[in-house]
Short mmCIF file of N, CA and C in Angstrom, two decimals:
data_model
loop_
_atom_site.label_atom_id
_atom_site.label_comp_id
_atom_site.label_asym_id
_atom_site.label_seq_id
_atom_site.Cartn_x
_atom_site.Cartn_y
_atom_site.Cartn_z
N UNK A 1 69.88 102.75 127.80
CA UNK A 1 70.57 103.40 126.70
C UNK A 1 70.32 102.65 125.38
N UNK A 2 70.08 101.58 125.82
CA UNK A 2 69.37 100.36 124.08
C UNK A 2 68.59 100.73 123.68
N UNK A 3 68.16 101.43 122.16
CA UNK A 3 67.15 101.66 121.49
C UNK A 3 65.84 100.36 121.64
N UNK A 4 64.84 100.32 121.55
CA UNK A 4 64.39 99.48 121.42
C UNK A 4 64.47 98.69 119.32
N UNK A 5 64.04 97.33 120.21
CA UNK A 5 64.85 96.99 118.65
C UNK A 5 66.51 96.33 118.92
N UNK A 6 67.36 97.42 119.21
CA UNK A 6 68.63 96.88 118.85
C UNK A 6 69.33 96.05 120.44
N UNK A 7 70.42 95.17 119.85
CA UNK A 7 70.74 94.60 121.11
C UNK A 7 72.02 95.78 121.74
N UNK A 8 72.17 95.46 122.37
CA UNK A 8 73.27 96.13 123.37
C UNK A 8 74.51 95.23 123.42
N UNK A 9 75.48 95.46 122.41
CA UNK A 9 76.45 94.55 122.15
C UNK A 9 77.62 94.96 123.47
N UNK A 10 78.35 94.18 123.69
CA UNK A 10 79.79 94.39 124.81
C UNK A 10 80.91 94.50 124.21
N UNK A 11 81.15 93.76 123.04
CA UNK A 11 82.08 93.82 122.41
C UNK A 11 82.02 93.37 120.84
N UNK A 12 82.78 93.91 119.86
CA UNK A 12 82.96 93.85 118.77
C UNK A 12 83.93 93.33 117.78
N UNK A 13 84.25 92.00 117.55
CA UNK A 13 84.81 91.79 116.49
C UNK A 13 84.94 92.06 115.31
N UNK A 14 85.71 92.59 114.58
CA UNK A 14 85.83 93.07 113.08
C UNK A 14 87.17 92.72 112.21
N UNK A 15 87.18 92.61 111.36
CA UNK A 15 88.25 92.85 110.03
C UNK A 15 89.07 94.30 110.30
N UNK A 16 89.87 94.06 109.79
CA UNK A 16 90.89 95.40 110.01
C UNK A 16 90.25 96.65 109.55
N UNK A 17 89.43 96.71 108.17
CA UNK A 17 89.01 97.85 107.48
C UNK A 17 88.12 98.53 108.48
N UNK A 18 87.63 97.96 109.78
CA UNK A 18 86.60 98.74 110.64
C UNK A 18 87.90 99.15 111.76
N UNK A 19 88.89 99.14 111.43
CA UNK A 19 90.17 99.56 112.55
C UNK A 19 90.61 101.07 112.54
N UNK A 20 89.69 102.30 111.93
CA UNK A 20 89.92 103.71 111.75
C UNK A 20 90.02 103.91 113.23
N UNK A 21 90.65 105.36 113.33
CA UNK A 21 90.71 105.70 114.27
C UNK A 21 89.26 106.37 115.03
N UNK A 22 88.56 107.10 114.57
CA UNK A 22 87.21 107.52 114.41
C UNK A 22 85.59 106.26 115.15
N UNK A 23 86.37 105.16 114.20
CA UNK A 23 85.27 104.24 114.84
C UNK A 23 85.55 103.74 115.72
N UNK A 24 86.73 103.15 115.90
CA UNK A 24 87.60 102.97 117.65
C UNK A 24 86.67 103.75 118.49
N UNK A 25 87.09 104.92 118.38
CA UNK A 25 87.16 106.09 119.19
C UNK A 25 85.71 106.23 119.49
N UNK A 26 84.59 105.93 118.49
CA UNK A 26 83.21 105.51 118.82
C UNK A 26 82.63 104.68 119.63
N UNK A 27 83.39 103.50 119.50
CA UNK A 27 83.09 102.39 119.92
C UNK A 27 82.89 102.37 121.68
N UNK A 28 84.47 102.91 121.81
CA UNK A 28 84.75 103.11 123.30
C UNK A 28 84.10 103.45 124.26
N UNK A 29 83.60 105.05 123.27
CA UNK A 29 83.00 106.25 123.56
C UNK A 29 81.31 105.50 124.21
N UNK A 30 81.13 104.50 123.73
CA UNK A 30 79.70 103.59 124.47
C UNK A 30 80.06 102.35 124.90
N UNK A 31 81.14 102.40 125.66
CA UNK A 31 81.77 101.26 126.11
C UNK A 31 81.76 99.95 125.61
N UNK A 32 81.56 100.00 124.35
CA UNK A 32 81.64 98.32 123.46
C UNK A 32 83.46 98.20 123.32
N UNK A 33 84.19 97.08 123.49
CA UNK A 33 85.15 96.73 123.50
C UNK A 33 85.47 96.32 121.85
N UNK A 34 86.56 97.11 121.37
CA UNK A 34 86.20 96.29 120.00
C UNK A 34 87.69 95.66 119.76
N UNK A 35 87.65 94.41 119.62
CA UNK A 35 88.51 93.69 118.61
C UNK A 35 89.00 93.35 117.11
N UNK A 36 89.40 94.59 117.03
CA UNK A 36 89.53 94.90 115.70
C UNK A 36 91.11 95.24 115.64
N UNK A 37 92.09 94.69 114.19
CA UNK A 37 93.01 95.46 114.38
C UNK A 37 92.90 96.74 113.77
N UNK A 38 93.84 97.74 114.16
CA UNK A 38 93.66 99.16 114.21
C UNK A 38 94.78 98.92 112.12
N UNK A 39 94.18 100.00 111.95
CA UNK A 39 94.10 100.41 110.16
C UNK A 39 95.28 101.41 110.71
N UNK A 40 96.73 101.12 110.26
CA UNK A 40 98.04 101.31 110.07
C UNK A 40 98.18 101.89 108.50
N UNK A 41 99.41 102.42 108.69
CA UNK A 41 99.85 103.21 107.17
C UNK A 41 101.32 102.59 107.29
N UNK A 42 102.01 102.03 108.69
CA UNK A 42 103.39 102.33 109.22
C UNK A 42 104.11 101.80 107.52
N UNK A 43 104.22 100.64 107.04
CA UNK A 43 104.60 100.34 105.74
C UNK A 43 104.45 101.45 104.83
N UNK A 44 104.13 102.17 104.68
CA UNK A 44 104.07 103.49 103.66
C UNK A 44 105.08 104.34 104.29
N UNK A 45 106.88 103.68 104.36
CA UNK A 45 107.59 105.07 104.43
C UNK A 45 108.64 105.15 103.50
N UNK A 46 108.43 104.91 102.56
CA UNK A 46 109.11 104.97 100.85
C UNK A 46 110.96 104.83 101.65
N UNK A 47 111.16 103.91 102.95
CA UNK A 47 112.78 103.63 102.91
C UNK A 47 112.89 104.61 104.05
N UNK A 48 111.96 105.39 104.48
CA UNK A 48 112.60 106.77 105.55
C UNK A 48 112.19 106.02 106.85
N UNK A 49 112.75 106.94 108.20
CA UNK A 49 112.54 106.54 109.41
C UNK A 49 110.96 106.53 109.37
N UNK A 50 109.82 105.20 110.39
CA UNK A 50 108.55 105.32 110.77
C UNK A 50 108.26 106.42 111.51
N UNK A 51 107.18 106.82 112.15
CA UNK A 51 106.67 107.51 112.93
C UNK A 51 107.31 106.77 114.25
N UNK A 52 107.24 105.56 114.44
CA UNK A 52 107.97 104.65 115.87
C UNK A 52 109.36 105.24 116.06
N UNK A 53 110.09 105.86 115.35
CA UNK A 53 111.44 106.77 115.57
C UNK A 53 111.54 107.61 116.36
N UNK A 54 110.51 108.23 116.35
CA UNK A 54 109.90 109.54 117.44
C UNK A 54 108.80 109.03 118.38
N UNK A 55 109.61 109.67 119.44
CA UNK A 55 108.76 109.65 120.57
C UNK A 55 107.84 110.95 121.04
N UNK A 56 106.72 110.67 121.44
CA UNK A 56 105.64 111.14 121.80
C UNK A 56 105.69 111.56 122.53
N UNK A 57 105.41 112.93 123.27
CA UNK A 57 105.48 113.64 125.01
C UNK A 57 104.32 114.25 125.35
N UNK A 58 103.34 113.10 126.30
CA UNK A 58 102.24 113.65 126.08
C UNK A 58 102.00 114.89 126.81
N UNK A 59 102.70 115.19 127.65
CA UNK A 59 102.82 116.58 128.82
C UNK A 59 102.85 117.64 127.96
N UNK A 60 104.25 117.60 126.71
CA UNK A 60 104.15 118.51 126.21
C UNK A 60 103.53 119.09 124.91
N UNK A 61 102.94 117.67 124.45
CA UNK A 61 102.11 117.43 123.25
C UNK A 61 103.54 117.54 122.21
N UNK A 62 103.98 116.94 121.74
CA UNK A 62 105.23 116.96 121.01
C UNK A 62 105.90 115.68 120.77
N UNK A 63 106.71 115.57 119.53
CA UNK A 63 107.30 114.20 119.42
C UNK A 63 108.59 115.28 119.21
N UNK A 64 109.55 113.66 119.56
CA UNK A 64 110.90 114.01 120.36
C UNK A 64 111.70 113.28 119.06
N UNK A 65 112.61 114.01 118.05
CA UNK A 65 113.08 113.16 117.15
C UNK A 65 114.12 112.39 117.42
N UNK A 66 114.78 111.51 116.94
CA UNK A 66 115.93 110.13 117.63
C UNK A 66 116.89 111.63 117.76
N UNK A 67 117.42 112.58 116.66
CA UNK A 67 118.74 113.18 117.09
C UNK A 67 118.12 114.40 118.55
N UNK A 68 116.65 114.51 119.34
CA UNK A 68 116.67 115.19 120.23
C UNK A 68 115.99 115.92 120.63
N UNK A 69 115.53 116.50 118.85
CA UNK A 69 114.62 117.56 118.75
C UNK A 69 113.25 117.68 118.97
N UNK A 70 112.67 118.69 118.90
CA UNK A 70 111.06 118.69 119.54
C UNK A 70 110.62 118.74 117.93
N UNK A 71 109.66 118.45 117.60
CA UNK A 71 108.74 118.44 117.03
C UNK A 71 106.95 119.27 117.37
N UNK A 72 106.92 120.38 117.33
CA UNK A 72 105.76 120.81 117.87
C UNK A 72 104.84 120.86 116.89
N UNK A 73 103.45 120.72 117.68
CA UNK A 73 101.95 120.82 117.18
C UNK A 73 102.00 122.35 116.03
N UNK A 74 101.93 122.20 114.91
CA UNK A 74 101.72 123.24 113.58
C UNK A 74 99.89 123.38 113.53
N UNK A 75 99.41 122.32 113.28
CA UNK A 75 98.13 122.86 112.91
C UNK A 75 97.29 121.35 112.29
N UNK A 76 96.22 121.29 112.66
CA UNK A 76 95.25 120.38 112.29
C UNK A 76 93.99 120.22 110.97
N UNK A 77 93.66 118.74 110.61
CA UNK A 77 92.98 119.29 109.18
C UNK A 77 91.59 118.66 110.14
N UNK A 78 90.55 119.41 110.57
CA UNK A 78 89.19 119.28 111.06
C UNK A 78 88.59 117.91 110.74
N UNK A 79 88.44 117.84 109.27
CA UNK A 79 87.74 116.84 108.48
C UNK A 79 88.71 115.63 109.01
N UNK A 80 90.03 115.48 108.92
CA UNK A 80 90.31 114.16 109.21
C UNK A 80 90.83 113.85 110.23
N UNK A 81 90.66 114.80 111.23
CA UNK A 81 91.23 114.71 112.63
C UNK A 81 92.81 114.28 112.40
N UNK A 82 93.53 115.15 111.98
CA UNK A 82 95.05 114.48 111.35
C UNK A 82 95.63 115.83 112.42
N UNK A 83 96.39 116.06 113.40
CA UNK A 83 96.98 116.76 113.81
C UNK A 83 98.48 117.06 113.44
N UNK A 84 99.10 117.67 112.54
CA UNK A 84 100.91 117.53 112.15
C UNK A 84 101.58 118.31 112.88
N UNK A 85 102.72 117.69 113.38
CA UNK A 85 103.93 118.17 114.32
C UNK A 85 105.20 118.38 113.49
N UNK A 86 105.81 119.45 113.49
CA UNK A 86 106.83 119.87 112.36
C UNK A 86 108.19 120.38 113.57
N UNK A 87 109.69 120.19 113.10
CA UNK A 87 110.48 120.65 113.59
C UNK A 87 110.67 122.40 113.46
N UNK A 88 111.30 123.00 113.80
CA UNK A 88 111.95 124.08 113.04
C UNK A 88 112.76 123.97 111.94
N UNK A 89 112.70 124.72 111.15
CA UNK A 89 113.49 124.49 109.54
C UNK A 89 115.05 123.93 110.03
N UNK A 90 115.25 125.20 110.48
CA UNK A 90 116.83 125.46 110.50
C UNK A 90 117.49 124.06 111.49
N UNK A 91 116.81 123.42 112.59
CA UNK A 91 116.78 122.45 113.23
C UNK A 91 116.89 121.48 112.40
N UNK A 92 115.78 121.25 111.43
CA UNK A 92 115.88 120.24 110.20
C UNK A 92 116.65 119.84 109.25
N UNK A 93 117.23 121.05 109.08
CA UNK A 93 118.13 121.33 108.01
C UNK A 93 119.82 121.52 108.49
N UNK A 94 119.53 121.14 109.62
CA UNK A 94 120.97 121.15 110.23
C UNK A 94 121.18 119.70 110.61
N UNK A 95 120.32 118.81 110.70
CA UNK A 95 120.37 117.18 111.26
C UNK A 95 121.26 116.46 110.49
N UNK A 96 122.23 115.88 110.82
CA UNK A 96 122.98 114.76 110.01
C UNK A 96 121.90 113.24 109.94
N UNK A 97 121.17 113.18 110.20
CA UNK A 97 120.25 112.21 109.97
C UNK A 97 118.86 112.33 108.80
N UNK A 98 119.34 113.69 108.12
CA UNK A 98 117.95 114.48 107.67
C UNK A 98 117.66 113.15 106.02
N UNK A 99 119.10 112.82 105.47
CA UNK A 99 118.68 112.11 104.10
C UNK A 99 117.82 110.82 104.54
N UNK A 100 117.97 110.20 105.83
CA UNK A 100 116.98 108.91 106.24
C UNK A 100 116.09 109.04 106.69
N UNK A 101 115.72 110.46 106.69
CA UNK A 101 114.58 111.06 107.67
C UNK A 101 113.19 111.35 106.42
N UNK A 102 113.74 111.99 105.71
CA UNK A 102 113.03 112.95 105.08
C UNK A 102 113.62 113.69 103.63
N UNK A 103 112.83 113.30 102.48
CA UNK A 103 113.26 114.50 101.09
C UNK A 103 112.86 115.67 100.97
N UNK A 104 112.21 115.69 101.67
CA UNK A 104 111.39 117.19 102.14
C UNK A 104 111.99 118.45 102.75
N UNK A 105 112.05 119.51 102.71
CA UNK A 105 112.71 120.77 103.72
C UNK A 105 112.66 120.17 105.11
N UNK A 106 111.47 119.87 105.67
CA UNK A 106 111.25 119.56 106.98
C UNK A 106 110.26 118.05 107.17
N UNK A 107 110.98 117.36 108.08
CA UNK A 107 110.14 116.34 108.43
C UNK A 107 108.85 116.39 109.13
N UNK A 108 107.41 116.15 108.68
CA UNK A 108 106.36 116.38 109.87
C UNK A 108 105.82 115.41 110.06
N UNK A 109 105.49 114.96 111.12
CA UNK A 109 104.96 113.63 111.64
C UNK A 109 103.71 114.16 111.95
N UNK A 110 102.52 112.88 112.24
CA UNK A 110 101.32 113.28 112.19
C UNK A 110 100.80 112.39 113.28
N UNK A 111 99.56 112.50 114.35
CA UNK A 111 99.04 112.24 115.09
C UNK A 111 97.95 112.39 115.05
N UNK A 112 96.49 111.55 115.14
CA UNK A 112 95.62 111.55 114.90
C UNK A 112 95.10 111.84 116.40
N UNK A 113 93.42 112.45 116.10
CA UNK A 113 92.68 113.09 117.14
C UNK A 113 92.92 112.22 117.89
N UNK A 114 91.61 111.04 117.59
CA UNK A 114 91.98 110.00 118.35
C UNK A 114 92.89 108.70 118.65
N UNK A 115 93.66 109.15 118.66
CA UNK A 115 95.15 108.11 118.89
C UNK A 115 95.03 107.63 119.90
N UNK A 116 94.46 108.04 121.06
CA UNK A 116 94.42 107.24 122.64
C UNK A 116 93.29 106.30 122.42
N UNK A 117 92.31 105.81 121.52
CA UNK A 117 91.53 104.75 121.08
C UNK A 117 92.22 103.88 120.15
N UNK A 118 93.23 104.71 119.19
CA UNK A 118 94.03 103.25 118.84
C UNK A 118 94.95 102.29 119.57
N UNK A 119 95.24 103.54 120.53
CA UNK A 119 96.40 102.68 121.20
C UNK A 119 95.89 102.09 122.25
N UNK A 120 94.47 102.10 123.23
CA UNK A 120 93.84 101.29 124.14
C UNK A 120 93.40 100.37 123.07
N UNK A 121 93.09 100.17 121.78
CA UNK A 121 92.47 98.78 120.88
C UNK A 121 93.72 97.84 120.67
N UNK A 122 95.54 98.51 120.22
CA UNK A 122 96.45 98.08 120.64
C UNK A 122 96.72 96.72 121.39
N UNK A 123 96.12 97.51 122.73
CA UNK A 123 96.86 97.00 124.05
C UNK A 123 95.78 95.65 124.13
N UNK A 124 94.77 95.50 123.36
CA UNK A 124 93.81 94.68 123.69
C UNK A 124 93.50 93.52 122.88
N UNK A 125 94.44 93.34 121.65
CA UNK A 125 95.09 93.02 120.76
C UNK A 125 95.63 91.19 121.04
N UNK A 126 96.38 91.50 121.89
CA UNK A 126 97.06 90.18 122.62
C UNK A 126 96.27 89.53 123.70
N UNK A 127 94.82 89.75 123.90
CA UNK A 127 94.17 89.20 125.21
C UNK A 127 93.49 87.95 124.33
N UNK A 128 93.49 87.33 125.59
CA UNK A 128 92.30 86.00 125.33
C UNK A 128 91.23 86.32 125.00
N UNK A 129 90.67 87.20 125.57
CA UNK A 129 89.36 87.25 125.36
C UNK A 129 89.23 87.91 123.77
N UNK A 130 90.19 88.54 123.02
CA UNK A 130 90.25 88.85 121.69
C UNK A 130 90.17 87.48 120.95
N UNK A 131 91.49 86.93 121.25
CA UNK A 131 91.54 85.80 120.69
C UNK A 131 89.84 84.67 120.68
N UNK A 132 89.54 84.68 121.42
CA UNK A 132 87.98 83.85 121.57
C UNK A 132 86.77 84.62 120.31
N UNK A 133 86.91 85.92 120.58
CA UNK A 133 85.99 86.85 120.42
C UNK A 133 86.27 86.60 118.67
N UNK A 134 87.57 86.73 118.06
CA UNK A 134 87.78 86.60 116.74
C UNK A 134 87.18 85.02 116.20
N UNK A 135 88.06 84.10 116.92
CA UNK A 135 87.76 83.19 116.44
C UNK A 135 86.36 82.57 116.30
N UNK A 136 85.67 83.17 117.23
CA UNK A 136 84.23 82.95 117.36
C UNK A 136 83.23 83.86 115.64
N UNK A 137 84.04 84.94 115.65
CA UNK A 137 83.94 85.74 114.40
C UNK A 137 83.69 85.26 113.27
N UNK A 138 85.16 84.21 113.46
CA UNK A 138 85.80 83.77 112.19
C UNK A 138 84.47 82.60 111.62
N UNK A 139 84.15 81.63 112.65
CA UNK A 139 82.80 80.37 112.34
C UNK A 139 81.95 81.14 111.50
N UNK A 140 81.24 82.31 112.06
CA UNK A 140 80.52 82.82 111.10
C UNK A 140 80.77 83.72 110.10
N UNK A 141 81.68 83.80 109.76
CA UNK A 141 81.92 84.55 108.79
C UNK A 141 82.05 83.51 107.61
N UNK A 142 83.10 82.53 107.93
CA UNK A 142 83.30 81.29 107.13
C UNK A 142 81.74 80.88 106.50
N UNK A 143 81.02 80.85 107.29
CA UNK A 143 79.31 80.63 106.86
C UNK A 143 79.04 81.48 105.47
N UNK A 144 79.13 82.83 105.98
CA UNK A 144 78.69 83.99 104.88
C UNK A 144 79.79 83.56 103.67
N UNK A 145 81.08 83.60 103.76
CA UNK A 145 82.00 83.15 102.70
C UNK A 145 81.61 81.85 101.54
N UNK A 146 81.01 80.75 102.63
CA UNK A 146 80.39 79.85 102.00
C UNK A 146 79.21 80.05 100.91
N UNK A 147 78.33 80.45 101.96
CA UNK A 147 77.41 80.97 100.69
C UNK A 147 77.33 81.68 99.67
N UNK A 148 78.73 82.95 99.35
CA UNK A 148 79.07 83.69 98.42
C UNK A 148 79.73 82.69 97.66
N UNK A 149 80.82 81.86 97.77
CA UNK A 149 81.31 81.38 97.07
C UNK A 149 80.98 79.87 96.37
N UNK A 150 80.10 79.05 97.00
CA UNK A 150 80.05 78.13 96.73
C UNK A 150 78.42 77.58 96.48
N UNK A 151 77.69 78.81 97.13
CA UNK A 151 75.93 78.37 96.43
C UNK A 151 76.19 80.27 95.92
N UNK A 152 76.81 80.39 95.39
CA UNK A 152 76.68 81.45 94.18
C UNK A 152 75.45 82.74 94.52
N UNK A 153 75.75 82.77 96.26
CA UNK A 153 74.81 84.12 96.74
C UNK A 153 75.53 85.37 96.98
N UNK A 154 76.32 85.99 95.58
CA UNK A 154 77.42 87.11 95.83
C UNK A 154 76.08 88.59 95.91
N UNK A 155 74.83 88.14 95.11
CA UNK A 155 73.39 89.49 95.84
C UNK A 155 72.54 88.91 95.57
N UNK A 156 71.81 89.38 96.15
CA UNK A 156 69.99 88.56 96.39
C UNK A 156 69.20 89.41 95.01
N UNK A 157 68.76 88.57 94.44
CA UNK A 157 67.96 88.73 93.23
C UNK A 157 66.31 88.93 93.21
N UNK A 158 65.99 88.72 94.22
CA UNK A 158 64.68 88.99 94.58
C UNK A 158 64.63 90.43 94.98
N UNK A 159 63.47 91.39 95.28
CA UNK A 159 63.55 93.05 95.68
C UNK A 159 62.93 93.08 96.68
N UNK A 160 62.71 93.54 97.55
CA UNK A 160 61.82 93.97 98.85
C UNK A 160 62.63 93.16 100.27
N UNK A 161 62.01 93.49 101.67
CA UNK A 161 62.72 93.10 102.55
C UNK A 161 62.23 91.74 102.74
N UNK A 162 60.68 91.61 102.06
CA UNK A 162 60.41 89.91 102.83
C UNK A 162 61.23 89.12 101.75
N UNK A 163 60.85 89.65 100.59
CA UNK A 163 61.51 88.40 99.04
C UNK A 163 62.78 88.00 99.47
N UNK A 164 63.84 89.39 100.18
CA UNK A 164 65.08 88.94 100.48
C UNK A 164 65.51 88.34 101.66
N UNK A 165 64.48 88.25 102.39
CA UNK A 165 64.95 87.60 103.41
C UNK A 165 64.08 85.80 103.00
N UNK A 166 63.33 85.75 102.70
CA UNK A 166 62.80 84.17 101.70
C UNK A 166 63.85 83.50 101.01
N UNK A 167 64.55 84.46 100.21
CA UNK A 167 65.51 83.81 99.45
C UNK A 167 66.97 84.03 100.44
N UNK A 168 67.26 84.56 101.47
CA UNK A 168 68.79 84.29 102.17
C UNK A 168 68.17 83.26 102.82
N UNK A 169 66.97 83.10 103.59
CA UNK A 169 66.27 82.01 104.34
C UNK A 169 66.40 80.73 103.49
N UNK A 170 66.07 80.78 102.24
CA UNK A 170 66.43 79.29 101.53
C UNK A 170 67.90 79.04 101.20
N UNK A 171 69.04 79.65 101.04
CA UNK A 171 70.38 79.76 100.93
C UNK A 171 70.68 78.98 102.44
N UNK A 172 70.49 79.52 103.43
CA UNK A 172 70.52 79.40 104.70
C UNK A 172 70.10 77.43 104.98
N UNK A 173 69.12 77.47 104.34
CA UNK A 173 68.46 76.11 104.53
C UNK A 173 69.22 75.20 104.00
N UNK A 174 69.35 75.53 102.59
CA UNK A 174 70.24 74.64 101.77
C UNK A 174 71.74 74.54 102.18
N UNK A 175 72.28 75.13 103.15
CA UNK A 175 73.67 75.68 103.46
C UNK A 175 73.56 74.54 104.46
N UNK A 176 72.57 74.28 104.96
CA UNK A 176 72.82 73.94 106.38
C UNK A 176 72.27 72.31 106.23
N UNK A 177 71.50 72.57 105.08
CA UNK A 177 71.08 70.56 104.45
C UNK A 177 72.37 70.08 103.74
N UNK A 178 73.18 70.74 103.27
CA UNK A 178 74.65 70.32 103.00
C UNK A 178 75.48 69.81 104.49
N UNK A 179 75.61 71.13 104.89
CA UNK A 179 76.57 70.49 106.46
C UNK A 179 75.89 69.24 106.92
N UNK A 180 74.40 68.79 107.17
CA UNK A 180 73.67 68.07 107.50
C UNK A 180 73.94 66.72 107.20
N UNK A 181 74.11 66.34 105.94
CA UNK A 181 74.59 65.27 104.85
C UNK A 181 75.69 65.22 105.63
N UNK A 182 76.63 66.08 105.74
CA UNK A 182 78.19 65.36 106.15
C UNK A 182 78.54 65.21 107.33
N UNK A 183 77.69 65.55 108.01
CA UNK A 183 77.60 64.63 109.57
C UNK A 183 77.40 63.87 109.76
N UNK A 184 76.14 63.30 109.24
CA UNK A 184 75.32 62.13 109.32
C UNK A 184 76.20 60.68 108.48
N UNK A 185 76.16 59.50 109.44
CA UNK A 185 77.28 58.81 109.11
C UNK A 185 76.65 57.80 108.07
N UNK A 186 77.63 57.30 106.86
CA UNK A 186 77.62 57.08 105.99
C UNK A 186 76.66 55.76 105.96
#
C-alpha cells in the first residue's frame, strides 16, 4: 500500500491544529495512529450549558437534554460534515432551564460526521505510548524552533529544490557545530 518513495508511517504526532475531525478520521481510515490533540470549540459557550450537558444515544442517533428531552437529527451542512440536532420548539420553550441553555428560540447542538475518530484519538490521549511519541516530537521540533529563532532561518532565501536544500543543509551544519562546542568539555 506504500507509494514508492514515501515511508509507511504507524503513527503520528502533531500539534493540536492537525486535531480536525476530517484528518483524524483520515488518519485512522489507513491505520496510522495519530497523537494529536483533537481541535475543541467546548470554551466557546458565551456562559450557556456545553455540548457535555447532553447526552448522546447512539441507537437512536439523538442527544438527550439534562431536563430529558430528545434532541433529534434536523439536517446536515455536506461541506463541513456538521450534523445539527434540534429539540421541538414548544419542548424548548417550555424548559425551565431554557435562560442557561440558550438565547435562541431553540437550542441545537451539533455533531460532527466524524466524531467516532475524535473520540477513539480521545481515548488515546492518556497512553504511554502518546506520551513517548510526543515527547519524542517535541526534540525535534525544538531543533526546527532553534533554527527559526536563533540562526534567523524564518525562509530560505535561495530558489530551487537543490539551492534550498544547500542552504537548510548549512543551517543544519552550523546548528549542530553549535550543540558540538557545548558538549565538548571545556
Amino acid at each position: 500500500m506504500a507509494r514508492s518513495g514515501y515511508t509507511k508511517f504507524r503513527t503520528l504526532p502533531a500539534d493540536k491544529s492537525h486535531g480536525t475531525a476530517p484528518f483524524l478520521a483520515w488518519l485512522l481510515k489507513r491505520k496510522v495512529t495519530p497523537f494529536v490533540p483533537v481541535l475543541d470549540r467546548k470554551s466557546q459557550t458565551d456562559g450557556k450549558l456545553t455540548r457535555d450537558a447532553f447526552v448522546y444515544d447512539r441507537d437512536r442517533d439523538c442527544f438527550v437534554c439534562p431536563e430529558g428531552r430528545d434532541l433529534t437529527y434536523r439536517n446536515i451542512t455536506v461541506e463541513t460534515g456538521v450534523k445539527r440536532y434540534k429539540p421541538t420548539t414548544s419542548a424548548c420553550r417550555a424548559c425551565p432551564r431554557k435562560p442557561e441553555c440558550t438565547d435562541a428560540s431553540v437550542r441545537s447542538v451539533i455533531r460532527l460526521v466524524d466524531e467516532e475518530a475524535r473520540e477513539t484519538v480521545r481515548e488515546l490521549m492518556g497512553t504511554d505510548a502518546c506520551h513517548t511519541a510526543r515527547a519524542r516530537r517535541k526534540k525535534v521540533g525544538m531543533l526546527f524552533a532553534h533554527l527559526k529563532r536563533h540562526l534567523k532561518l524564518r525562509r530560505l532565501r535561495l530558489r530551487g529544490l537543490t539551492r534550498a536544500t544547500e542552504e537548510f543543509l548549512l543551517a543544519a551544519t552550523a546548528q549542530n557545530l553549535r550543540r558540538l562546542v557545548k558538549l565538548s568539555p571545556a
